[in-house]
XYZ file of C-alpha atoms in Angstrom:
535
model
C -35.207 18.225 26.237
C -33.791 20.882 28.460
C -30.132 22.684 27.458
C -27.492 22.316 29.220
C -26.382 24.886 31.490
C -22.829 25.842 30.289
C -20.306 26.869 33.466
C -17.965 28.144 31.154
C -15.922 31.520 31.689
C -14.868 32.468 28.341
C -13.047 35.504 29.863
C -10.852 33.531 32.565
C -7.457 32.958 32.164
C -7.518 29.212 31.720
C -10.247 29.485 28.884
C -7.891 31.556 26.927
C -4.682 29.838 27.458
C -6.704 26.294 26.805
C -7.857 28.338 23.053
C -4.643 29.820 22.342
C -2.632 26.014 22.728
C -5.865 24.357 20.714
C -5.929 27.346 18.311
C -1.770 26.930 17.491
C -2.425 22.888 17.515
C -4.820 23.291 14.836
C -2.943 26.178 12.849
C -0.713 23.076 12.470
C -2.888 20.392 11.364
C -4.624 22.596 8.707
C -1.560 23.246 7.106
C -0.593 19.355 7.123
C -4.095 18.783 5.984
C -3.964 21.276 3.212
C -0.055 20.391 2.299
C -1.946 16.363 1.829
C -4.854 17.532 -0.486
C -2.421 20.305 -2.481
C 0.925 20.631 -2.432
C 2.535 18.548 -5.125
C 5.897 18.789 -6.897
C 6.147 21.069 -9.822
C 6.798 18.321 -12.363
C 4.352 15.880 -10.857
C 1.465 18.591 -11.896
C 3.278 19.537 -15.208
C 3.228 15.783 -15.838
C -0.491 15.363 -15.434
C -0.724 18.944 -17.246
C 1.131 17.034 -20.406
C -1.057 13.728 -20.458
C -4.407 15.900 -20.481
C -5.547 15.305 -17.148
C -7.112 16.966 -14.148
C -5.769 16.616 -10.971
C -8.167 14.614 -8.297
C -9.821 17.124 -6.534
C -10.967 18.971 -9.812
C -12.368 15.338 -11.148
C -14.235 15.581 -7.787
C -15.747 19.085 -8.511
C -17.357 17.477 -12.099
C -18.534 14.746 -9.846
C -20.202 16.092 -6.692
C -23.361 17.993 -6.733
C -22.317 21.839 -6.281
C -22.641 23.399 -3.048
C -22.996 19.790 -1.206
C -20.337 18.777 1.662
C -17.737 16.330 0.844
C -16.716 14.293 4.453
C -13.335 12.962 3.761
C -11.589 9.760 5.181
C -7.743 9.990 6.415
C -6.660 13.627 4.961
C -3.217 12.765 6.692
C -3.015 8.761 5.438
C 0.632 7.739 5.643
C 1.865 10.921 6.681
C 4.654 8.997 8.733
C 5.423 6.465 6.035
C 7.392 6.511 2.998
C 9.288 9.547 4.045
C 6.017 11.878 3.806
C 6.328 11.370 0.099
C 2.967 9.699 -0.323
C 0.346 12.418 0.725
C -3.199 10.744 1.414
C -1.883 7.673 0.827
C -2.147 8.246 -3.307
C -5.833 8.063 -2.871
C -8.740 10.408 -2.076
C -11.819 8.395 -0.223
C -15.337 9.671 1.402
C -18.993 10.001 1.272
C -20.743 12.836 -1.494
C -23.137 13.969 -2.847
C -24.119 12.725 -6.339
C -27.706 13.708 -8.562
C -28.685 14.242 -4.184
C -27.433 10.640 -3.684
C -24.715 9.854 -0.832
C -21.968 7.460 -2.255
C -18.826 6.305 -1.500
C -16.212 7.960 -3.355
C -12.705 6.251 -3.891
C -10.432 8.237 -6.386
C -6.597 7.532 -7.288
C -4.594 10.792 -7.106
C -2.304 10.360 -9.879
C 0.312 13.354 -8.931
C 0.944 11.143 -6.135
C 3.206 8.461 -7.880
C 1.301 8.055 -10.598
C -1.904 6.938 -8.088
C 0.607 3.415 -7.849
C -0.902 1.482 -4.570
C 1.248 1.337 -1.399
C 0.477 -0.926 1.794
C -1.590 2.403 3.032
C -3.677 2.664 -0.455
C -5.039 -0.349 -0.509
C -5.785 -0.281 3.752
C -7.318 3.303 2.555
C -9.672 1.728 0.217
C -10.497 -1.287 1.715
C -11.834 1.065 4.177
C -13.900 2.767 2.398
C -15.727 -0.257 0.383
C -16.433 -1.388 3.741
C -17.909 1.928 4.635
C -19.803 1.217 1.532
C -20.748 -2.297 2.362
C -21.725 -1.363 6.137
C -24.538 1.548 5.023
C -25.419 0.194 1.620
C -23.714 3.235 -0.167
C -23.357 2.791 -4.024
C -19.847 3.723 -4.913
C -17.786 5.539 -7.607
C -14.580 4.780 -8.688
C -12.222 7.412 -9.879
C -9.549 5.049 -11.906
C -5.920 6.477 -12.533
C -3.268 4.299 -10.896
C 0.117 2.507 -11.940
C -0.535 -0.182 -10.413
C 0.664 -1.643 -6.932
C 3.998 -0.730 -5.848
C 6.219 -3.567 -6.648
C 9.275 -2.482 -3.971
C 6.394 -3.143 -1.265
C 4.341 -5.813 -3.468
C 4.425 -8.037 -0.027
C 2.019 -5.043 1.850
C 0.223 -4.837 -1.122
C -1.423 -8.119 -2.356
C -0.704 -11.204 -0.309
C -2.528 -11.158 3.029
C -6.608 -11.249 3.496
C -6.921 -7.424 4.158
C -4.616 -6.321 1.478
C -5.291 -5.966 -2.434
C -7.246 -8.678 -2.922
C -9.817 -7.350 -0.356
C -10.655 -4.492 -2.914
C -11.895 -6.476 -5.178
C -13.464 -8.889 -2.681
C -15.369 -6.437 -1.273
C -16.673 -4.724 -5.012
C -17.821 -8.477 -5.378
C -19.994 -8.426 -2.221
C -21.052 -4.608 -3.031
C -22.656 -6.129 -6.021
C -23.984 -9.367 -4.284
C -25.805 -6.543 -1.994
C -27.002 -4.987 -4.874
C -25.199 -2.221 -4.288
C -24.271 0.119 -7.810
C -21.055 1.053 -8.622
C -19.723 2.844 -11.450
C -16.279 3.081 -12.429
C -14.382 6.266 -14.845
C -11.186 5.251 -16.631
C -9.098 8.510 -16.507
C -6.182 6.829 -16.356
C -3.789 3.216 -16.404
C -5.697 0.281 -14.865
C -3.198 -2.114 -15.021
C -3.010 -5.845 -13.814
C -5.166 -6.623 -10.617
C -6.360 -2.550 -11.059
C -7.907 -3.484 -13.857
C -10.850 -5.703 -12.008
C -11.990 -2.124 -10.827
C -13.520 -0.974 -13.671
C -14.723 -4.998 -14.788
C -15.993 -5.521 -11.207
C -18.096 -2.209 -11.505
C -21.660 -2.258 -12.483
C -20.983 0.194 -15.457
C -17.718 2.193 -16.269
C -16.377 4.893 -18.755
C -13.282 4.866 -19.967
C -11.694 8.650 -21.410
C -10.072 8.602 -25.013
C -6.972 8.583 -24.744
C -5.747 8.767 -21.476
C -8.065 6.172 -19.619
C -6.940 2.318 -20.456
C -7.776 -0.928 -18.958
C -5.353 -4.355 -19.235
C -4.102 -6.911 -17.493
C -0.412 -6.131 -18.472
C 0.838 -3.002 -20.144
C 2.939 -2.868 -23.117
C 5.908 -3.471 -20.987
C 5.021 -6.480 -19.657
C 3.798 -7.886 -22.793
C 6.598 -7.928 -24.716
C 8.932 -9.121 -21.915
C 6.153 -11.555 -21.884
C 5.082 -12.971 -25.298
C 7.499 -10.600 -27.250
C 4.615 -8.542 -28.925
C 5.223 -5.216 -29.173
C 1.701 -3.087 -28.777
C 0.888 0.272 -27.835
C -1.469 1.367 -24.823
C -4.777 2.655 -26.820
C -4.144 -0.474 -29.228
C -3.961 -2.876 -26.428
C -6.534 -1.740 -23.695
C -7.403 2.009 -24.574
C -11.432 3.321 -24.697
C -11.949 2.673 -28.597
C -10.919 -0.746 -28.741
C -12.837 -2.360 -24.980
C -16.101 -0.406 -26.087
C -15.846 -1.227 -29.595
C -14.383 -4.420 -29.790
C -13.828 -5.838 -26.092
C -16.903 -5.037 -24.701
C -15.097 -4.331 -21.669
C -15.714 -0.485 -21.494
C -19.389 0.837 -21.744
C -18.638 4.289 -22.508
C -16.249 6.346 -24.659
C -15.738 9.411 -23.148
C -14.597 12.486 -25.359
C -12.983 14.553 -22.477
C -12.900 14.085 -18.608
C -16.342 16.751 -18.482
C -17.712 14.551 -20.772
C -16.843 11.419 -18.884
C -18.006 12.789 -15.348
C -21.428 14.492 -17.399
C -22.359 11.038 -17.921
C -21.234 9.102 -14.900
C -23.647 12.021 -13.092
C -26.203 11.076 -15.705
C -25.820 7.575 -15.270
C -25.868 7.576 -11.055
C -28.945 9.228 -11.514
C -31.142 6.533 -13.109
C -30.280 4.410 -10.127
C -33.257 3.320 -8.062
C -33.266 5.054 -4.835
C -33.712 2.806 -1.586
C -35.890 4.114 1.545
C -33.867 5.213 4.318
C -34.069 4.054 7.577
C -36.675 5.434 9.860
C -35.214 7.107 13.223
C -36.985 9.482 15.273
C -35.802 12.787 14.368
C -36.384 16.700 15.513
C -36.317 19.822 13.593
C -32.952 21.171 12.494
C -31.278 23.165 15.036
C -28.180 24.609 15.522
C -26.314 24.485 18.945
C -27.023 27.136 21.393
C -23.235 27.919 22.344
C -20.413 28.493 19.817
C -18.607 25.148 18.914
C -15.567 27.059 18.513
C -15.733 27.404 22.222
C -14.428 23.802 22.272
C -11.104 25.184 22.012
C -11.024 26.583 25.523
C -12.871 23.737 27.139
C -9.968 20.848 26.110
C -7.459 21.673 28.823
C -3.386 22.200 27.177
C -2.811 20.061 29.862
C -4.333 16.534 28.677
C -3.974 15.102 32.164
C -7.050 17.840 33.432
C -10.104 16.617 33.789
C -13.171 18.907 32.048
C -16.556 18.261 31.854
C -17.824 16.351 28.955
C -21.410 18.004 29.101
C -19.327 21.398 27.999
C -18.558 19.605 24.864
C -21.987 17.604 24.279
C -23.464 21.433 24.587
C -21.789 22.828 21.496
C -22.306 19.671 19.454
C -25.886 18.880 19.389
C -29.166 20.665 18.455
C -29.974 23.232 20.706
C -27.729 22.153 22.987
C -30.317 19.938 24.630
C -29.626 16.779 26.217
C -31.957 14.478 27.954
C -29.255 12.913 30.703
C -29.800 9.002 31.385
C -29.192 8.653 35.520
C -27.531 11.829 35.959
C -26.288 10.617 39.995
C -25.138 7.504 39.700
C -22.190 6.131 37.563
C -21.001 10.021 37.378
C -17.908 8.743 35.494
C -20.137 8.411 32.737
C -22.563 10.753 30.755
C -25.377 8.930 29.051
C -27.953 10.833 27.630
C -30.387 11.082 24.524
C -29.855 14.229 22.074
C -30.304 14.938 18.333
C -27.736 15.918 16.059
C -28.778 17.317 12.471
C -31.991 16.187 13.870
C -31.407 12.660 13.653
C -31.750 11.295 17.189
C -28.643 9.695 18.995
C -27.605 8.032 22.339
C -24.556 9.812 23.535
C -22.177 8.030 25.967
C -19.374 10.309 26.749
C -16.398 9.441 29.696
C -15.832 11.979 32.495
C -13.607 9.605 34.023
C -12.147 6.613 34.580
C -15.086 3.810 34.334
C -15.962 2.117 38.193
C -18.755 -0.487 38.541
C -21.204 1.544 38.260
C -20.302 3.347 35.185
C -19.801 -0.029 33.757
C -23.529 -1.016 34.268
C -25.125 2.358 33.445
C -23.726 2.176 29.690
C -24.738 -1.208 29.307
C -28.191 -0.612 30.531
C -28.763 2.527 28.243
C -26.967 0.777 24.943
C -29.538 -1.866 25.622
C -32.067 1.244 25.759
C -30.755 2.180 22.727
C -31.135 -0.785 21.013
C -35.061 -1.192 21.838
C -35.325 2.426 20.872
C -33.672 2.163 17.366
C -31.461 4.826 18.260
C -28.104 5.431 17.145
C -24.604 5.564 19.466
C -22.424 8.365 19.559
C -19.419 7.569 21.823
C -17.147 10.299 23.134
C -14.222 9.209 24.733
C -11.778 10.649 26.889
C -11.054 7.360 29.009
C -7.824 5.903 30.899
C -9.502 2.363 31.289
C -11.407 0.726 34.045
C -10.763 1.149 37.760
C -7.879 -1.138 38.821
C -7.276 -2.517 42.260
C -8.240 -5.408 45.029
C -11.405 -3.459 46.277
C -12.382 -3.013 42.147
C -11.731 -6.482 41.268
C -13.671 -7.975 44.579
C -16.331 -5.997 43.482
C -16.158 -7.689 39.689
C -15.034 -5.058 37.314
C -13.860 -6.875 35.110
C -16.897 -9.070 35.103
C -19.067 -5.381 35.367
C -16.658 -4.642 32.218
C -17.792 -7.284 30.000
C -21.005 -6.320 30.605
C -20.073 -3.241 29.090
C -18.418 -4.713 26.368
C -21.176 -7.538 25.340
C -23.792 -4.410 25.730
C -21.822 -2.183 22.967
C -20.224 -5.216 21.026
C -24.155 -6.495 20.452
C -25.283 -3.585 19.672
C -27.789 -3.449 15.904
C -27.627 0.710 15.608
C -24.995 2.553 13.811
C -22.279 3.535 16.105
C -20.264 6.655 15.714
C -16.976 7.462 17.800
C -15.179 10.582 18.545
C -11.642 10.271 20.332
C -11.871 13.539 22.145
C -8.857 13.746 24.282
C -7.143 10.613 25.646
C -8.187 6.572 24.445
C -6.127 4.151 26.751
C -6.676 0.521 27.612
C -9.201 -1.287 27.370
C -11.660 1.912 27.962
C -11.124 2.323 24.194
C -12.671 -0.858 23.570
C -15.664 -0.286 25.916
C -16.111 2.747 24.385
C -16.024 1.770 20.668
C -12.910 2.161 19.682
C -11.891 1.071 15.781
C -11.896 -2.814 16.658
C -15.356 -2.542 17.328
C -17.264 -1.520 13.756
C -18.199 2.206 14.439
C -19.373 3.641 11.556
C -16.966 6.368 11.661
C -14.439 7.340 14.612
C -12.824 10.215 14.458
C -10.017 12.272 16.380
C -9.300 15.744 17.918
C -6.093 16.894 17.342
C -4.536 16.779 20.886
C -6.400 13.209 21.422
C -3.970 9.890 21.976
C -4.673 6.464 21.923
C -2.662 3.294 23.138
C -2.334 0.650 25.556
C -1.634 3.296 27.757
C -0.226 6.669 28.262
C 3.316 7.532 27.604
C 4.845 8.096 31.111
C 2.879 5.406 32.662
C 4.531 2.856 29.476
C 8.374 4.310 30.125
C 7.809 3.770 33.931
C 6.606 0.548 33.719
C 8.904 -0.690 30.532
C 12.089 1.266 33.016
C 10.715 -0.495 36.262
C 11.321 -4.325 34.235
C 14.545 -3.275 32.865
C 15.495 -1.882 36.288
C 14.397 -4.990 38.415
C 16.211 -7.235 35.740
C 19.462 -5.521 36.074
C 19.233 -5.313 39.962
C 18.720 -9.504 40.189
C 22.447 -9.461 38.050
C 23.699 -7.558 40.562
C 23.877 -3.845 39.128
C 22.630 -0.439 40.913
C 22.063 1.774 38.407
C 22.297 5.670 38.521
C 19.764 8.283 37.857
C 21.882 9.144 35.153
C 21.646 5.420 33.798
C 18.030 5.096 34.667
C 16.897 8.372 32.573
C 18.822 6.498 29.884
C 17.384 3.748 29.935
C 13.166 5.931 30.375
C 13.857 8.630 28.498
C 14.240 6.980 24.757
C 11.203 4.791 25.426
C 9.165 8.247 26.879
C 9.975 9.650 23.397
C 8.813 6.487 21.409
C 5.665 6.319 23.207
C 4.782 9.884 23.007
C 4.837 9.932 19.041
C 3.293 6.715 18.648
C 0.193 7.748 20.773
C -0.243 10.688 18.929
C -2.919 11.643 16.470
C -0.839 12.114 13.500
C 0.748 8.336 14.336
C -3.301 6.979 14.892
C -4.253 8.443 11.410
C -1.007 7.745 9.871
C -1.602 4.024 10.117
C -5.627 4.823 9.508
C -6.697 3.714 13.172
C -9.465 6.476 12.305
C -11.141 8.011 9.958
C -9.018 11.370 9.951
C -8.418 14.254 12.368
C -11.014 16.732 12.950
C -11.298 20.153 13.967
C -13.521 20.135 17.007
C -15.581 22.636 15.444
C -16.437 20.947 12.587
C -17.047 17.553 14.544
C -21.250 17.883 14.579
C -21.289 18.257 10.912
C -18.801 14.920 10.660
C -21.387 12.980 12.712
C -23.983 14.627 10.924
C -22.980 13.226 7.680
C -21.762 10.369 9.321
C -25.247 9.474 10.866
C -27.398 10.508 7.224
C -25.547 7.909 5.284
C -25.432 4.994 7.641
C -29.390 5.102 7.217
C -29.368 4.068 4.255
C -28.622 0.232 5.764
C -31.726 -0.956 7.623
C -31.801 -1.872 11.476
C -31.812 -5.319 12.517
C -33.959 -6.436 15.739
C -31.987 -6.040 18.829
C -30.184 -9.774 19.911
C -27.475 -10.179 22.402
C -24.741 -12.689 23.632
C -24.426 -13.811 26.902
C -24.259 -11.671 29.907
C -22.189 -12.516 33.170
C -24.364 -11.817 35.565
C-alpha cells in the first residue's frame, strides 16, 4: 500500500491556532476524565478505608495482567445527571487483560454511593455484557453495590433494557458458553445478588463480601427476625453451608490471586482469522490531529490527514479515489489487523451513496472489518437529489452497512447529523465500539440550523394570528432554543447518556480501535447475506 502524502503545514498559522483550541479542549476533558476515575469525597474514601476495602481501580490493578492496556467504556457516564454526583455512573466497565486473556470487566465503584445502581449503571452494564455477548468475551464481575437506587427504582428495573437485562444477558453469556466469574467484595443485595449466582464461579471476601436476597433490614421489617450480615449471607456461611459461594477469600489479594488463577484454567477459543500485516506504527505524529480538526467545526479538512496518523505506516489503499469524492473508502491495517475504512469528506450525493455500498459489500466477501469515520451533515437534499433517487441511493447505503457480517468500529470525528449518522454506523446500528473526539456533535441536526427552523414554525404560527414580531422578540424566541441545542449535541451530553463508548483523545484513537478490533475476533464471521436492495 502506498502512504499517504500529508499536505499539512505544521508551521502555518491555522495549524497552530487549530492545536492550541484542540490542545485547551482536551486540557478540559482530561481533567473531567480524571475528576470521574479519582476524585471522591473525603469521607466516602475514609468509609471504604474503615470497612477494609480497596477502592475500584486498585481491585483492578490485582486483576489485570501488569503492564497490559485497560480500554475503558464511558469515563464521563452520567456526568450531566444526578447533579454530577454520580461519577462513571457508580461503575467501572471495559475490556483487559487477564492470565493474556481479553475479558469484559464490569466493577461496582463503591465510593460512589456505595456502588447503589442508578438508571445510568445499569444502561452502563448492560452495555458492556453485550460487548461481551457480541465478541464472545468471558467476563468478570467486580461485586460491591447497595443495591438499585430506590428514589429512581422506575429507571432501574421495570422496562426490557433496564435491570433485568443484566441478568438476562449473564444468562445468554452462559448459554454461549461464555465464562464468567464473579468476586464478592462487597453487599449483593436483592436482584444484585443473581450476579454472583448467575456467574460460572465466584469468590466471596470474609467479611466484607455478602450475598442475599434481602439484608438484615429488610428481613426483620419482613418476617421480624433479627440477623446479622455474615450470619445471613456472608462468605463462611454460602461456602460452607449454602453452597452458594465457591470460594472464601482471606483478603481482597487473596480473592483476586485466585480469580487470576481460576480465569486461567479456562479453555482458550481460536480467534478469528483476518488478513493481517506486520506491526507498524504511523508515519506522521498522531498528535498532529490536533491541528488538522479545524476550531471552527463548520471547515471542511481532509479526512485522508486523519486516516494518515491512524493507521500502520500511514498506508492506505484508496477504493475509487475520483468518483463519489464525498467519500473516502479505502483498505488499511491498524495494529496490523486489516480494516475497510469509510471516512466522510462531505456531505453524501448519489454517488457517494453507491461507492460505500459497493466497497462494504467488498468488505464483506473479503472478511474484512469496518472502520467508519464520520464527519457527516446527512445526504444531499433537494428536487435535482431526490429526481435522481437519493433517498432510494441512501438505502442502498444503509441495507449495504446494516447487512453487514464483519465487526464494525465507529469514530465520531467532528460533526454526526441526520441520517448520515445512520449510514455511517452510528450507535443504532451494532458497531462494536463508537467512539467520540472531543469537539465532535451528534443530533438530528446542527444547532443553528434546529433554532432556525424550530424559530421559523413559531414565527409563521404567530404571523397567521395576526402578530409581527420584532428582532428583539424573534432572538427571544431563537436564542433559548440555540442554547438547548448546542449542549445537547455536545460530546459530554452524547456520553453522558452513553450514546458512545466514551470520549477519546484523538491521539490515542488507533490504540482504541486497536483493542477494539483484537477482541471482537474472538466471535467468528458469519458468511456474507443481505436484504433486499432497491435497485
Amino acid at each position: 500500500m502506498r502512504r499517504i502524502e500529508s499536505h499539512i503545514d505544521t508551521n502555518a498559522a491555522d495549524y497552530k491556532a487549530n492545536f492550541a483550541a484542540m490542545s485547551e479542549r482536551l486540557k478540559e476533558f482530561h481533567a473531567r476524565q480524571h475528576a470521574a476515575r479519582f476524585e471522591r469525597p473525603q469521607r466516602d474514601i475514609d468509609r471504604l478505608a474503615r470497612q477494609n476495602k480497596l477502592g475500584v481501580r486498585e481491585r483492578l490493578k490485582l486483576l489485570l495482567d501488569p503492564g497490559t492496556p485497560f480500554l475503558e467504556f464511558s469515563t464521563l457516564a452520567a456526568c450531566r445527571e444526578y447533579d454530577g454526583a454520580v461519577p462513571g455512573a457508580a461503575v467501572v466497565t471495559g475490556i483487559g487483560i487477564v492470565q493474556g486473556r481479553e475479558v469484559a470487566i464490569h466493577a461496582n465503584d463503591a465510593s460512589v454511593k456505595g456502588g447503589a445502581w442508578y438508571p445510568h449503571t445499569v444502561k452502563k452494564i448492560v452495555r458492556l455484557l453485550d460487548v461481551a455477548l457480541e465478541n464472545h468475551l468471558p467476563v468478570v464481575h467486580i461485586c460491591d453495590s447497595a443495591g438499585g437506587f430506590l428514589p429512581l427504582q422506575h429507571g432501574v428495573f421495570p422496562d426490557r433494557y433496564l435491570g433485568g437485562r443484566v441478568f438476562r444477558n449473564q444468562v445468554k453469556l452462559s448459554q454461549a458458553n461464555i465464562p464468567q466469574i464473579a468476586i464478592v467484595g462487597g453487599h449483593c443485595t436483592a436482584g444484585g445478588a443473581y450476579v454472583p449466582t448467575l456467574s460460572d464461579y465466584n469468590i466471596i471476601i470474609e467479611g466484607t463480601g455478602a450475598i442475599f436476597l434481602g439484608g438484615p433490614p429488610l428481613v426483620k421489617a419482613a418476617t421480624g427476625e433479627e440477623v446479622g450480615v455474615q450470619e445471613l449471607g456472608g462468605a463462611v456461611m454460602h461456602t460452607s453451608v449454602s453452597g452458594t459461594g465457591d470460594y472464601r477469600a482471606a483478603t481482597e489479594q487473596h480473592a483476586f490471586a485466585l480469580a487470576r488463577e481460576i480465569v486461567s484454567q479456562w479453555k482458550r477459543m481460536p480467534k478469528t482469522i483476518i488478513e493481517t500485516a506486520a506491526f507498524e506504527d504511523p508515519y506522521y505524529d498522531p498528535k498532529e490531529l490536533y491541528g488538522i480538526i479545524p476550531k471552527d467545526r463548520k471547515t471542511q479538512f481532509d479526512m485522508r490527514e486523519v486516516l494518515a496518523r491512524i493507521v500502520d505506516g500511514s498506508r492506505f489503499h484508496e477504493y475509487q479515489p475520483d468518483y463519489g469524492t464525498t467519500m473516502v473508502c479505502g483498505f488499511a491495517h491498524i495494529w496490523g489487523f486489516k480494516v475497510g475504512i469509510l471516512a466522510n469528506n462531505g456531505v453524501l450525493f448519489n454517488d457517494s451513496s453507491l461507492k460505500a455500498a459497493h466497497f462494504m459489500q467488498l468488505c464483506n466477501q473479503n472478511r474484512t472489518p469496518l472502520v467508519f469515520f464520520q464527519n457527516i451533515t446527512g445526504y444531499m437534499v433537494g428536487r435535482e437529489y431526490e429526481e435522481r433517487g437519493i433517498a432510494k441511493d441512501g438505502a442502498k447505503m444503509l441495507m449495504a452497512q446494516g447487512g453487514s457480517v464483519v465487526p464494525k468500529f465507529t469514530v465520531i470525528a467532528n460533526a454526526s447529523y441526520g441520517a448520515g449518522n445512520y449510514g455511517m454506523c452510528g450507535r443504532a446500528w451494532d458497531a462494536r465500539t463508537l467512539f467520540m473526539w472531543p469537539q465532535a456533535e451528534i443530533g438530528v441536526m446542527g444547532a443553528d440550523q434546529a433554532a432556525n427552523t424550530m424559530a421559523d414554525v413559531k414565527i409563521r404560527q404567530l404571523e397567521r394570528e395576526g402578530k409581527q414580531l420584532t428582532e428583539v422578540e424573534i432572538a427571544a424566541i431563537r436564542d433559548p432554543v440555540l442554547e438547548k441545542f448546542r449542549r445537547d449535541v455536545e460530546a459530554y451530553t452524547s456520553t453522558s447518556e452513553l450514546w458512545d463508548d466514551g470520549i477519546l483523545d484523538p491521539a490515542d484513537t488507533r490504540n482504541a480501535l486497536g483493542m477494539s478490533i483484537s477482541a471482537a475476533l474472538n466471535a467468528p464471521i458469519d458468511d456474507p447475506h443481505y436484504g433486499i436492495f432497491r435497485l
